CSV table of C-alpha atoms and ligand atoms in Angstrom, one decimal:
chain,number,residue,atom,x,y,z
A,926,MET,CA,80.0,-82.0,157.2
A,927,SER,CA,83.5,-83.1,156.1
A,928,SER,CA,86.3,-80.6,155.9
A,929,ASN,CA,88.2,-79.6,152.7
A,930,ALA,CA,91.1,-81.8,153.8
A,931,GLU,CA,88.9,-84.9,154.5
A,932,ILE,CA,87.1,-84.5,151.1
A,933,ALA,CA,90.4,-84.1,149.2
A,934,SER,CA,91.8,-87.1,150.9
A,935,ALA,CA,88.7,-89.2,150.0
A,936,ALA,CA,88.9,-87.9,146.5
A,937,SER,CA,92.5,-89.0,146.1
A,938,ARG,CA,91.4,-92.6,146.8
A,939,VAL,CA,88.4,-92.9,144.5
A,940,LEU,CA,88.5,-90.3,141.7
A,941,LEU,CA,90.4,-90.8,138.5
A,942,SER,CA,93.4,-88.6,138.7
A,943,ASN,CA,92.7,-86.8,135.4
A,944,TYR,CA,92.2,-83.3,136.9
A,945,ARG,CA,94.5,-81.0,138.8
A,946,GLN,CA,92.1,-80.0,141.6
A,947,ALA,CA,92.5,-77.2,144.1
A,948,PRO,CA,92.5,-78.5,147.7
A,949,ILE,CA,89.0,-77.1,148.4
A,950,ALA,CA,85.5,-78.4,148.1
A,951,LEU,CA,82.8,-75.8,147.3
A,952,ALA,CA,79.9,-76.5,149.6
A,953,ARG,CA,77.4,-73.7,148.8
A,954,GLY,CA,76.8,-70.5,146.9
A,955,ARG,CA,74.6,-67.5,146.8
A,956,GLY,CA,74.6,-65.0,144.0
A,957,SER,CA,78.3,-64.6,143.1
A,958,GLU,CA,79.7,-65.7,146.5
A,959,LEU,CA,80.8,-69.2,147.4
A,960,TRP,CA,81.8,-71.0,150.6
A,961,ASP,CA,84.0,-74.0,150.9
A,962,ALA,CA,83.7,-76.9,153.2
A,963,ASP,CA,85.8,-75.1,155.9
A,964,GLY,CA,83.5,-72.1,155.7
A,965,LYS,CA,85.9,-69.8,153.8
A,966,ARG,CA,84.1,-67.3,151.5
A,967,TYR,CA,85.1,-66.6,147.9
A,968,ILE,CA,84.0,-64.2,145.2
A,969,ASP,CA,83.1,-66.3,142.1
A,970,MET,CA,85.0,-64.8,139.2
A,971,TYR,CA,84.9,-67.9,137.1
A,972,ALA,CA,81.3,-69.2,137.3
A,973,GLY,CA,82.5,-72.8,136.9
A,974,ILE,CA,84.3,-71.7,133.8
A,975,ALA,CA,81.6,-69.5,132.2
A,976,VAL,CA,78.7,-71.8,133.3
A,977,SER,CA,76.9,-70.3,136.2
A,978,THR,CA,75.3,-67.5,134.1
A,979,LEU,CA,72.9,-66.5,136.9
A,980,GLY,CA,75.3,-67.2,139.8
A,981,HIS,CA,74.2,-69.6,142.5
A,982,ALA,CA,70.8,-70.4,144.0
A,983,HIS,CA,69.1,-68.0,141.6
A,984,PRO,CA,65.4,-68.1,142.6
A,985,GLY,CA,64.0,-68.4,139.1
A,986,LEU,CA,66.4,-71.2,138.0
A,987,THR,CA,66.0,-73.0,141.3
A,988,LYS,CA,62.2,-72.9,141.0
A,989,ALA,CA,62.2,-74.0,137.3
A,990,ILE,CA,64.4,-77.1,138.2
A,991,ALA,CA,62.2,-78.0,141.3
A,992,ASP,CA,59.0,-77.6,139.4
A,993,GLN,CA,60.2,-79.6,136.4
A,994,ALA,CA,61.6,-82.4,138.7
A,995,ALA,CA,58.2,-82.5,140.5
A,996,SER,CA,56.5,-83.0,137.1
A,997,ILE,CA,58.6,-85.1,134.7
A,998,LEU,CA,62.4,-85.4,134.5
A,999,HIS,CA,63.0,-87.5,131.4
A,1000,THR,CA,60.9,-88.7,128.4
A,1001,THR,CA,63.3,-89.9,125.7
A,1002,ASN,CA,63.5,-88.4,122.2
A,1003,LEU,CA,60.9,-91.0,121.0
A,1004,VAL,CA,58.3,-88.4,122.0
A,1005,PHE,CA,58.1,-84.7,122.2
A,1006,ASN,CA,58.5,-82.7,125.4
A,1007,GLU,CA,57.3,-79.1,125.6
A,1008,PRO,CA,60.3,-77.4,127.4
A,1009,SER,CA,62.6,-78.5,124.6
A,1010,ILE,CA,60.4,-77.1,121.9
A,1011,ARG,CA,60.0,-73.8,123.8
A,1012,LEU,CA,63.8,-73.6,124.3
A,1013,ALA,CA,64.4,-74.2,120.6
A,1014,GLU,CA,62.0,-71.5,119.7
A,1015,LYS,CA,63.7,-69.0,122.1
A,1016,LEU,CA,67.2,-69.9,121.0
A,1017,VAL,CA,66.6,-69.6,117.3
A,1018,ALA,CA,64.8,-66.3,117.8
A,1019,ARG,CA,68.0,-64.9,119.4
A,1020,THR,CA,70.1,-65.8,116.4
A,1021,ARG,CA,68.7,-62.9,114.4
A,1022,GLN,CA,71.2,-60.1,113.8
A,1023,THR,CA,68.8,-57.2,114.4
A,1024,SER,CA,65.3,-57.2,116.0
A,1025,GLY,CA,62.7,-57.7,113.4
A,1026,ALA,CA,65.1,-59.7,111.1
A,1027,ALA,CA,64.4,-63.4,110.5
A,1028,PRO,CA,66.3,-65.8,112.6
A,1029,LEU,CA,69.6,-66.9,110.9
A,1030,LEU,CA,69.5,-70.4,112.4
A,1031,THR,CA,66.2,-72.1,112.6
A,1032,ARG,CA,66.8,-75.7,113.9
A,1033,ALA,CA,68.1,-77.0,117.2
A,1034,PHE,CA,69.6,-80.2,118.2
A,1035,PHE,CA,70.1,-80.7,122.0
A,1036,CYS,CA,72.8,-82.7,123.7
A,1037,ASN,CA,74.6,-82.6,127.0
A,1038,SER,CA,77.9,-80.7,126.7
A,1039,GLY,CA,80.0,-78.5,124.5
A,1040,THR,CA,82.0,-81.5,123.2
A,1041,GLU,CA,78.8,-83.2,122.1
A,1042,ALA,CA,77.6,-80.0,120.4
A,1043,MET,CA,80.9,-79.8,118.5
A,1044,GLU,CA,80.8,-83.5,117.7
A,1045,ALA,CA,77.3,-82.9,116.1
A,1046,CYS,CA,78.8,-80.1,114.1
A,1047,VAL,CA,81.6,-82.3,112.8
A,1048,LYS,CA,79.1,-85.0,111.8
A,1049,LEU,CA,76.9,-82.4,110.2
A,1050,ALA,CA,79.7,-81.1,108.0
A,1051,ARG,CA,80.9,-84.5,106.9
A,1052,ARG,CA,77.5,-85.9,106.3
A,1053,ARG,CA,76.4,-82.8,104.3
A,1054,ALA,CA,79.3,-83.4,101.9
A,1055,PHE,CA,78.7,-87.1,101.8
A,1056,LEU,CA,75.0,-86.6,100.8
A,1057,ALA,CA,76.1,-84.2,98.1
A,1058,GLY,CA,78.3,-86.9,96.6
A,1059,GLU,CA,81.5,-85.0,97.5
A,1060,SER,CA,83.5,-87.9,98.9
A,1061,ARG,CA,86.8,-85.8,99.0
A,1062,ARG,CA,85.3,-83.1,101.1
A,1063,THR,CA,86.2,-84.4,104.5
A,1064,ARG,CA,88.8,-81.9,105.7
A,1065,PHE,CA,88.4,-79.3,108.4
A,1066,LEU,CA,90.2,-76.1,108.9
A,1067,ALA,CA,90.6,-75.0,112.5
A,1068,PHE,CA,93.1,-72.8,114.5
A,1069,HIS,CA,96.1,-73.3,116.7
A,1070,GLN,CA,95.3,-73.0,120.4
A,1071,ALA,CA,91.6,-73.5,119.6
A,1072,PHE,CA,89.6,-75.6,122.0
A,1073,HIS,CA,86.6,-77.6,120.8
A,1074,GLY,CA,86.3,-80.5,123.3
A,1075,ARG,CA,87.8,-83.9,124.0
A,1076,SER,CA,85.8,-86.5,122.0
A,1077,MET,CA,87.8,-88.0,119.1
A,1078,GLY,CA,86.2,-85.7,116.6
A,1079,ALA,CA,86.2,-82.5,118.6
A,1080,LEU,CA,89.7,-83.3,119.9
A,1081,ALA,CA,91.1,-83.4,116.4
A,1082,LEU,CA,89.8,-79.9,115.8
A,1083,THR,CA,91.4,-78.7,119.1
A,1084,GLY,CA,94.6,-76.9,118.2
A,1085,THR,CA,96.8,-77.9,121.1
A,1086,PRO,CA,98.9,-81.1,120.3
A,1087,LYS,CA,99.4,-82.0,124.0
A,1088,TYR,CA,95.7,-82.8,124.2
A,1089,TRP,CA,95.9,-85.3,121.3
A,1090,GLU,CA,99.0,-87.1,122.3
A,1091,GLY,CA,98.5,-90.8,122.5
A,1092,PHE,CA,94.9,-90.8,121.5
A,1093,GLY,CA,95.2,-91.5,117.7
A,1094,CYS,CA,92.5,-89.1,116.7
A,1095,ASP,CA,92.1,-88.1,113.1
A,1096,VAL,CA,94.3,-84.9,113.1
A,1097,GLU,CA,95.4,-85.8,109.5
A,1098,ARG,CA,92.1,-84.5,108.3
A,1099,VAL,CA,92.4,-81.2,110.0
A,1100,THR,CA,94.6,-78.3,109.0
A,1101,HIS,CA,95.4,-75.9,111.8
A,1102,VAL,CA,96.5,-72.3,111.0
A,1103,ASN,CA,97.2,-69.3,113.2
A,1104,TYR,CA,94.1,-67.6,114.6
A,1105,GLY,CA,93.5,-64.4,112.8
A,1106,ASP,CA,95.7,-65.2,109.8
A,1107,THR,CA,93.4,-64.9,106.9
A,1108,ASP,CA,96.2,-65.4,104.4
A,1109,ALA,CA,97.0,-68.7,105.9
A,1110,VAL,CA,93.4,-69.7,105.7
A,1111,ARG,CA,93.2,-68.7,102.0
A,1112,ILE,CA,96.4,-70.6,101.2
A,1113,ALA,CA,95.1,-73.7,103.0
A,1114,LEU,CA,91.8,-73.7,101.1
A,1115,ASP,CA,93.4,-73.0,97.8
A,1116,THR,CA,96.0,-75.8,98.3
A,1117,LYS,CA,93.3,-78.4,98.7
A,1118,PRO,CA,90.3,-77.3,96.6
A,1119,GLY,CA,87.1,-79.3,97.2
A,1120,GLU,CA,88.5,-81.0,100.3
A,1121,TYR,CA,87.3,-78.7,103.1
A,1122,CYS,CA,83.8,-79.5,104.5
A,1123,ALA,CA,84.0,-76.7,107.2
A,1124,ILE,CA,86.0,-74.0,109.0
A,1125,VAL,CA,85.5,-74.2,112.7
A,1126,VAL,CA,86.2,-71.1,114.8
A,1127,GLU,CA,85.6,-69.5,118.2
A,1128,PRO,CA,84.7,-65.7,118.2
A,1129,VAL,CA,87.0,-65.3,121.1
A,1130,GLN,CA,89.5,-68.1,121.7
A,1131,GLY,CA,88.6,-69.0,125.3
A,1132,GLU,CA,90.9,-71.8,126.5
A,1133,GLY,CA,93.5,-70.6,124.1
A,1134,GLY,CA,94.0,-67.5,126.2
A,1135,VAL,CA,90.9,-65.2,126.0
A,1136,LEU,CA,91.9,-63.9,122.5
A,1137,PRO,CA,89.2,-62.0,120.6
A,1138,ALA,CA,89.1,-62.5,116.8
A,1139,PRO,CA,90.7,-59.5,115.0
A,1140,PRO,CA,88.2,-57.2,113.3
A,1141,GLY,CA,87.1,-58.6,110.0
A,1142,PHE,CA,88.4,-62.1,110.6
A,1143,LEU,CA,85.0,-63.8,110.9
A,1144,SER,CA,83.6,-62.0,107.9
A,1145,THR,CA,86.6,-63.1,105.8
A,1146,LEU,CA,86.0,-66.7,107.0
A,1147,ARG,CA,82.4,-66.4,106.0
A,1148,SER,CA,83.2,-65.3,102.4
A,1149,LEU,CA,86.0,-67.8,102.0
A,1150,THR,CA,83.8,-70.7,103.2
A,1151,THR,CA,81.0,-69.6,100.8
A,1152,ASP,CA,83.5,-69.4,97.9
A,1153,HIS,CA,84.9,-72.8,98.7
A,1154,GLY,CA,81.6,-74.7,99.3
A,1155,ALA,CA,82.5,-75.3,103.0
A,1156,LEU,CA,80.4,-74.6,106.1
A,1157,LEU,CA,81.3,-71.9,108.7
A,1158,ILE,CA,80.8,-73.5,112.1
A,1159,VAL,CA,81.1,-71.1,115.0
A,1160,ASP,CA,81.9,-72.6,118.4
A,1161,GLU,CA,80.0,-70.5,120.9
A,1162,VAL,CA,80.3,-72.9,123.8
A,1163,GLN,CA,82.3,-70.4,125.8
A,1164,THR,CA,81.2,-67.1,124.1
A,1165,GLY,CA,77.5,-67.8,123.7
A,1166,ILE,CA,74.5,-66.9,125.9
A,1167,ALA,CA,75.5,-63.3,126.5
A,1168,ARG,CA,79.0,-64.0,127.8
A,1169,THR,CA,80.6,-61.4,125.5
A,1170,GLY,CA,77.9,-58.7,125.7
A,1171,LYS,CA,75.8,-60.1,122.8
A,1172,TRP,CA,73.6,-63.2,122.7
A,1173,PHE,CA,76.3,-64.9,120.5
A,1174,GLY,CA,79.8,-63.9,119.8
A,1175,TYR,CA,79.4,-63.9,116.0
A,1176,GLN,CA,76.9,-61.0,116.4
A,1177,HIS,CA,79.7,-58.6,117.1
A,1178,GLU,CA,80.7,-58.9,113.5
A,1179,GLY,CA,77.3,-59.6,111.9
A,1180,VAL,CA,78.4,-62.7,110.1
A,1181,GLN,CA,76.0,-65.5,109.2
A,1182,PRO,CA,77.3,-68.9,110.4
A,1183,ASP,CA,75.9,-72.1,109.0
A,1184,ALA,CA,75.9,-73.8,112.5
A,1185,ILE,CA,76.8,-72.9,116.0
A,1186,ALA,CA,77.6,-75.0,119.1
A,1187,LEU,CA,76.4,-74.0,122.6
A,1188,ALA,CA,76.7,-75.4,126.1
A,1189,LYS,CA,78.3,-74.0,129.3
A,1190,GLY,CA,76.2,-70.9,130.2
A,1191,LEU,CA,73.0,-72.3,128.5
A,1192,GLY,CA,71.9,-74.4,131.5
A,1193,GLY,CA,73.3,-72.1,134.1
A,1194,GLY,CA,74.9,-75.2,135.7
A,1195,VAL,CA,72.6,-77.9,134.5
A,1196,PRO,CA,74.4,-79.9,131.8
A,1197,ILE,CA,73.0,-79.1,128.3
A,1198,GLY,CA,74.5,-78.5,124.9
A,1199,ALA,CA,73.0,-77.5,121.6
A,1200,MET,CA,73.7,-77.2,117.9
A,1201,LEU,CA,71.7,-74.6,116.0
A,1202,VAL,CA,71.8,-74.8,112.2
A,1203,ARG,CA,70.4,-73.1,109.1
A,1204,GLU,CA,67.1,-74.3,107.6
A,1205,GLU,CA,68.9,-75.9,104.6
A,1206,LEU,CA,70.9,-78.1,106.9
A,1207,ASN,CA,67.9,-79.6,108.5
A,1208,ALA,CA,67.8,-82.6,106.1
A,1209,VAL,CA,71.4,-83.7,106.8
A,1210,LEU,CA,71.1,-85.6,110.0
A,1211,THR,CA,68.2,-87.9,109.2
A,1212,PRO,CA,66.4,-90.1,111.8
A,1213,GLY,CA,68.9,-92.7,113.1
A,1214,SER,CA,72.0,-90.8,111.9
A,1215,HIS,CA,72.5,-88.9,115.1
A,1216,GLY,CA,70.9,-88.7,118.6
A,1217,SER,CA,71.3,-88.7,122.3
A,1218,THR,CA,69.5,-90.4,125.1
A,1219,PHE,CA,69.5,-87.4,127.5
A,1220,GLY,CA,69.8,-84.6,124.9
A,1221,GLY,CA,67.0,-82.1,125.3
A,1222,ASN,CA,65.5,-83.8,128.3
A,1223,PRO,CA,62.7,-81.8,130.2
A,1224,LEU,CA,64.9,-81.0,133.2
A,1225,ALA,CA,67.8,-79.6,131.3
A,1226,THR,CA,65.6,-77.6,128.8
A,1227,ALA,CA,63.4,-76.2,131.5
A,1228,ALA,CA,66.5,-75.0,133.3
A,1229,ALA,CA,67.9,-73.4,130.1
A,1230,LEU,CA,64.5,-71.8,129.5
A,1231,ALA,CA,64.7,-70.2,133.0
A,1232,VAL,CA,68.2,-69.0,132.2
A,1233,LEU,CA,67.1,-67.3,129.0
A,1234,ASP,CA,64.1,-65.8,130.7
A,1235,ALA,CA,66.3,-64.3,133.4
A,1236,ILE,CA,68.8,-63.0,130.9
A,1237,GLU,CA,65.9,-61.2,129.3
A,1238,SER,CA,64.1,-60.0,132.4
A,1239,GLU,CA,67.2,-58.9,134.2
A,1240,GLY,CA,68.8,-57.2,131.1
A,1241,LEU,CA,71.9,-59.4,131.3
A,1242,VAL,CA,73.0,-59.0,127.7
A,1243,GLU,CA,73.4,-55.3,128.2
A,1244,ARG,CA,74.8,-55.9,131.7
A,1245,SER,CA,77.5,-58.2,130.3
A,1246,ALA,CA,78.6,-55.5,127.9
A,1247,ALA,CA,78.6,-52.7,130.4
A,1248,LEU,CA,80.0,-54.6,133.3
A,1249,GLY,CA,82.6,-56.2,131.0
A,1250,GLU,CA,83.9,-52.6,130.3
A,1251,ARG,CA,84.1,-51.9,134.0
A,1252,LEU,CA,85.9,-55.2,134.7
A,1253,GLY,CA,88.3,-54.6,131.8
A,1254,ALA,CA,89.1,-51.1,133.1
A,1255,ARG,CA,89.8,-52.4,136.6
A,1256,LEU,CA,92.0,-55.2,135.3
A,1257,ARG,CA,94.0,-52.7,133.2
A,1258,GLU,CA,94.6,-50.8,136.4
A,1259,VAL,CA,95.7,-54.0,138.2
A,1260,ALA,CA,98.0,-54.8,135.2
A,1261,ALA,CA,99.5,-51.3,135.2
A,1262,ALA,CA,100.2,-51.5,139.0
A,1263,HIS,CA,102.1,-54.8,138.6
A,1264,PRO,CA,104.2,-54.5,135.4
A,1265,GLN,CA,106.6,-57.3,136.5
A,1266,ILE,CA,103.7,-59.7,136.6
A,1267,PHE,CA,101.2,-58.7,134.0
A,1268,GLU,CA,101.6,-57.8,130.3
A,1269,GLY,CA,98.1,-56.4,129.9
A,1270,GLU,CA,94.4,-57.2,129.7
A,1271,ARG,CA,92.1,-58.5,126.9
A,1272,GLY,CA,88.7,-59.9,126.2
A,1273,LEU,CA,85.1,-59.1,125.4
A,1274,GLY,CA,82.1,-58.6,127.7
A,1275,LEU,CA,82.5,-60.7,130.8
A,1276,LEU,CA,85.1,-63.0,129.2
A,1277,ARG,CA,88.3,-61.3,130.2
A,1278,GLY,CA,91.9,-62.2,130.8
A,1279,LEU,CA,95.1,-60.8,132.4
A,1280,LEU,CA,98.1,-61.8,130.3
A,1281,MET,CA,101.1,-62.8,132.3
A,1282,LYS,CA,104.6,-61.6,131.7
A,1283,PRO,CA,106.8,-64.3,130.1
A,1284,GLY,CA,108.2,-66.4,132.9
A,1285,VAL,CA,105.4,-65.7,135.3
A,1286,GLU,CA,102.9,-68.6,135.6
A,1287,ALA,CA,99.2,-67.7,135.6
A,1288,ARG,CA,98.7,-70.6,138.0
A,1289,THR,CA,100.8,-68.9,140.6
A,1290,MET,CA,98.5,-65.9,140.4
A,1291,LEU,CA,95.5,-68.1,140.5
A,1292,VAL,CA,96.7,-69.7,143.8
A,1293,ALA,CA,97.5,-66.3,145.3
A,1294,ALA,CA,94.1,-64.9,144.3
A,1295,ARG,CA,92.3,-68.0,145.8
A,1296,SER,CA,94.1,-67.5,149.1
A,1297,LYS,CA,92.8,-63.9,149.1
A,1298,GLY,CA,89.2,-65.3,148.4
A,1299,VAL,CA,88.8,-64.9,144.6
A,1300,LEU,CA,88.1,-67.9,142.4
A,1301,LEU,CA,89.6,-67.7,138.8
A,1302,SER,CA,90.7,-70.0,136.1
A,1303,VAL,CA,93.7,-70.2,133.8
A,1304,ALA,CA,93.5,-70.2,130.0
A,1305,SER,CA,96.5,-71.4,128.2
A,1306,GLU,CA,99.4,-71.2,130.6
A,1307,ARG,CA,99.7,-67.4,130.3
A,1308,VAL,CA,96.3,-66.0,131.0
A,1309,LEU,CA,94.4,-65.5,134.2
A,1310,ARG,CA,90.8,-65.7,133.1
A,1311,PHE,CA,87.8,-63.8,134.5
A,1312,THR,CA,84.3,-65.2,133.7
A,1313,PRO,CA,82.0,-64.2,136.6
A,1314,PRO,CA,78.3,-64.8,136.7
A,1315,LEU,CA,76.4,-62.2,134.5
A,1316,THR,CA,74.5,-61.3,137.6
A,1317,ILE,CA,77.5,-60.3,139.7
A,1318,THR,CA,77.3,-56.8,141.3
A,1319,ASP,CA,79.6,-53.9,140.6
A,1320,ALA,CA,80.6,-54.0,144.2
A,1321,LEU,CA,81.8,-57.6,144.0
A,1322,VAL,CA,83.7,-57.0,140.8
A,1323,ASP,CA,85.5,-54.1,142.5
A,1324,GLU,CA,86.2,-56.1,145.6
A,1325,ALA,CA,87.5,-59.0,143.5
A,1326,CYS,CA,89.8,-56.7,141.5
A,1327,SER,CA,91.2,-55.2,144.8
A,1328,LEU,CA,91.9,-58.7,146.1
A,1329,VAL,CA,93.6,-59.7,142.9
A,1330,ASP,CA,95.7,-56.5,143.2
A,1331,ALA,CA,96.6,-57.5,146.7
A,1332,ALA,CA,97.4,-61.0,145.6
A,1333,ALA,CA,99.7,-59.6,142.9
A,1334,SER,CA,101.4,-57.5,145.6
A,1335,THR,CA,102.4,-60.6,147.5
A,1336,LEU,CA,104.1,-61.9,144.3
A,1337,ASP,CA,105.7,-58.5,143.4
A,1338,ALA,CA,107.8,-58.4,146.6
A,1339,PRO,CA,111.5,-58.8,146.2
A,1340,SER,CA,110.8,-60.2,142.7
A,1341,SER,CA,112.5,-63.5,143.2
A,1342,GLU,CA,112.2,-66.0,140.3
A,1343,SER,CA,111.2,-68.7,142.7
A,1344,THR,CA,108.2,-66.7,144.0
A,1345,LEU,CA,106.9,-66.0,140.5
A,1346,ARG,CA,107.2,-69.6,139.4
A,1347,SER,CA,105.9,-71.5,142.4
A,1348,GLY,CA,102.5,-73.3,142.0
B,1835,PLP,C1,85.0,-73.2,122.9
B,1835,PLP,C2,84.7,-74.5,123.6
B,1835,PLP,N1,84.3,-75.6,122.8
B,1835,PLP,C3,84.0,-76.7,123.4
B,1835,PLP,C4,84.3,-77.0,124.7
B,1835,PLP,C5,84.0,-78.3,125.3
B,1835,PLP,O1,82.9,-78.2,126.2
B,1835,PLP,P1,82.5,-79.3,127.3
B,1835,PLP,O2,83.6,-79.2,128.3
B,1835,PLP,O3,81.2,-78.9,127.8
B,1835,PLP,O4,82.5,-80.6,126.6
B,1835,PLP,C6,84.8,-75.9,125.5
B,1835,PLP,C7,85.1,-76.2,126.9
B,1835,PLP,O5,85.8,-75.5,127.6
B,1835,PLP,C8,85.0,-74.7,124.9
B,1835,PLP,O6,85.5,-73.7,125.6
């Protein structure tokens, strides 16, 4: 097998240079531990950015993928396939607010990524207004620092201008306001009455820096969208599938969205995205108006079914909430022990972040933690993000936090500016 260095060198010749990649190649994983091509062991505290819900080589997921591959991989959407129907049934059933209540969202559209799920939501909102004869209702309201994906539609909603630069996407039709600022939302809607087709919001801004919505924010957005005839679209790509300690992030506040977007943790590592919508919106995307070759294919949906089954049978919704508290407490201890480096901790469930002190780059900490054997990601430039598999053990969480603490100690020492800023 090739070494990290050999793989990185080959990559530099053939891969498009659009990613900033760490100089390691992950070769295998088991549970929440990973090994690189040189045999170094890591604790997985990022789960491929909130994707590997069940960790690595989970027996149930592995078997479901192997069984489905041995049966039929792909069918097209010109016919039905049973795993996709079963998955839709399971997903919509989880959208109910309390057990025994009717599901809020009743219809599923499957695609292959979070971006595609958001793109479907964009098209749904625009097309709904078009079918209602409301030709002026084409504007979206979204939030600064929001991340919704990188296709031309989803990119326009994304609230970080550096991602749009040079692409000519339709940001003119999107109003971005500060996350949590209900007055700004109200003013924006009142200033252009009848123009907004939807508000798009994350329950916790993930890429924007692991920032949970302030209490009451989603409920206010719900009532404002209802008053203004716009849809409330909740982007659950990062927060959904038990990541925040509930099946979906919106359930923390009991709001009723019109549509949600899912991806990341849904397939546990197999690419799949989904848009779930209310029954009334089922008529908007008519045959031919939207679709996907791979969307909902038997392999991806069988994998997602296995993920949902394991979440249920292993009690991972509750585990995400409880372990999230434990991780949050440990990270607050780490932050308190290194006040020159960290400003504090924030997050929900197993979506957590350590906020860096101004002038200290999260990436520097990420590199230090990796050399100690902990894999993390960075959200915005100021937050070190923790999104471990929902199956991670208490012992590994504690070990990872001790290693991050040790990594921070290497940066603490004679607090030179150059140490804190080096990548
Ligand atoms: C909230 C949110 N929406 C959409 C996306 C885009 O998802 P994908 O990268 O699967 O296209 C992401 C990815 O990070 C995300 O966090």
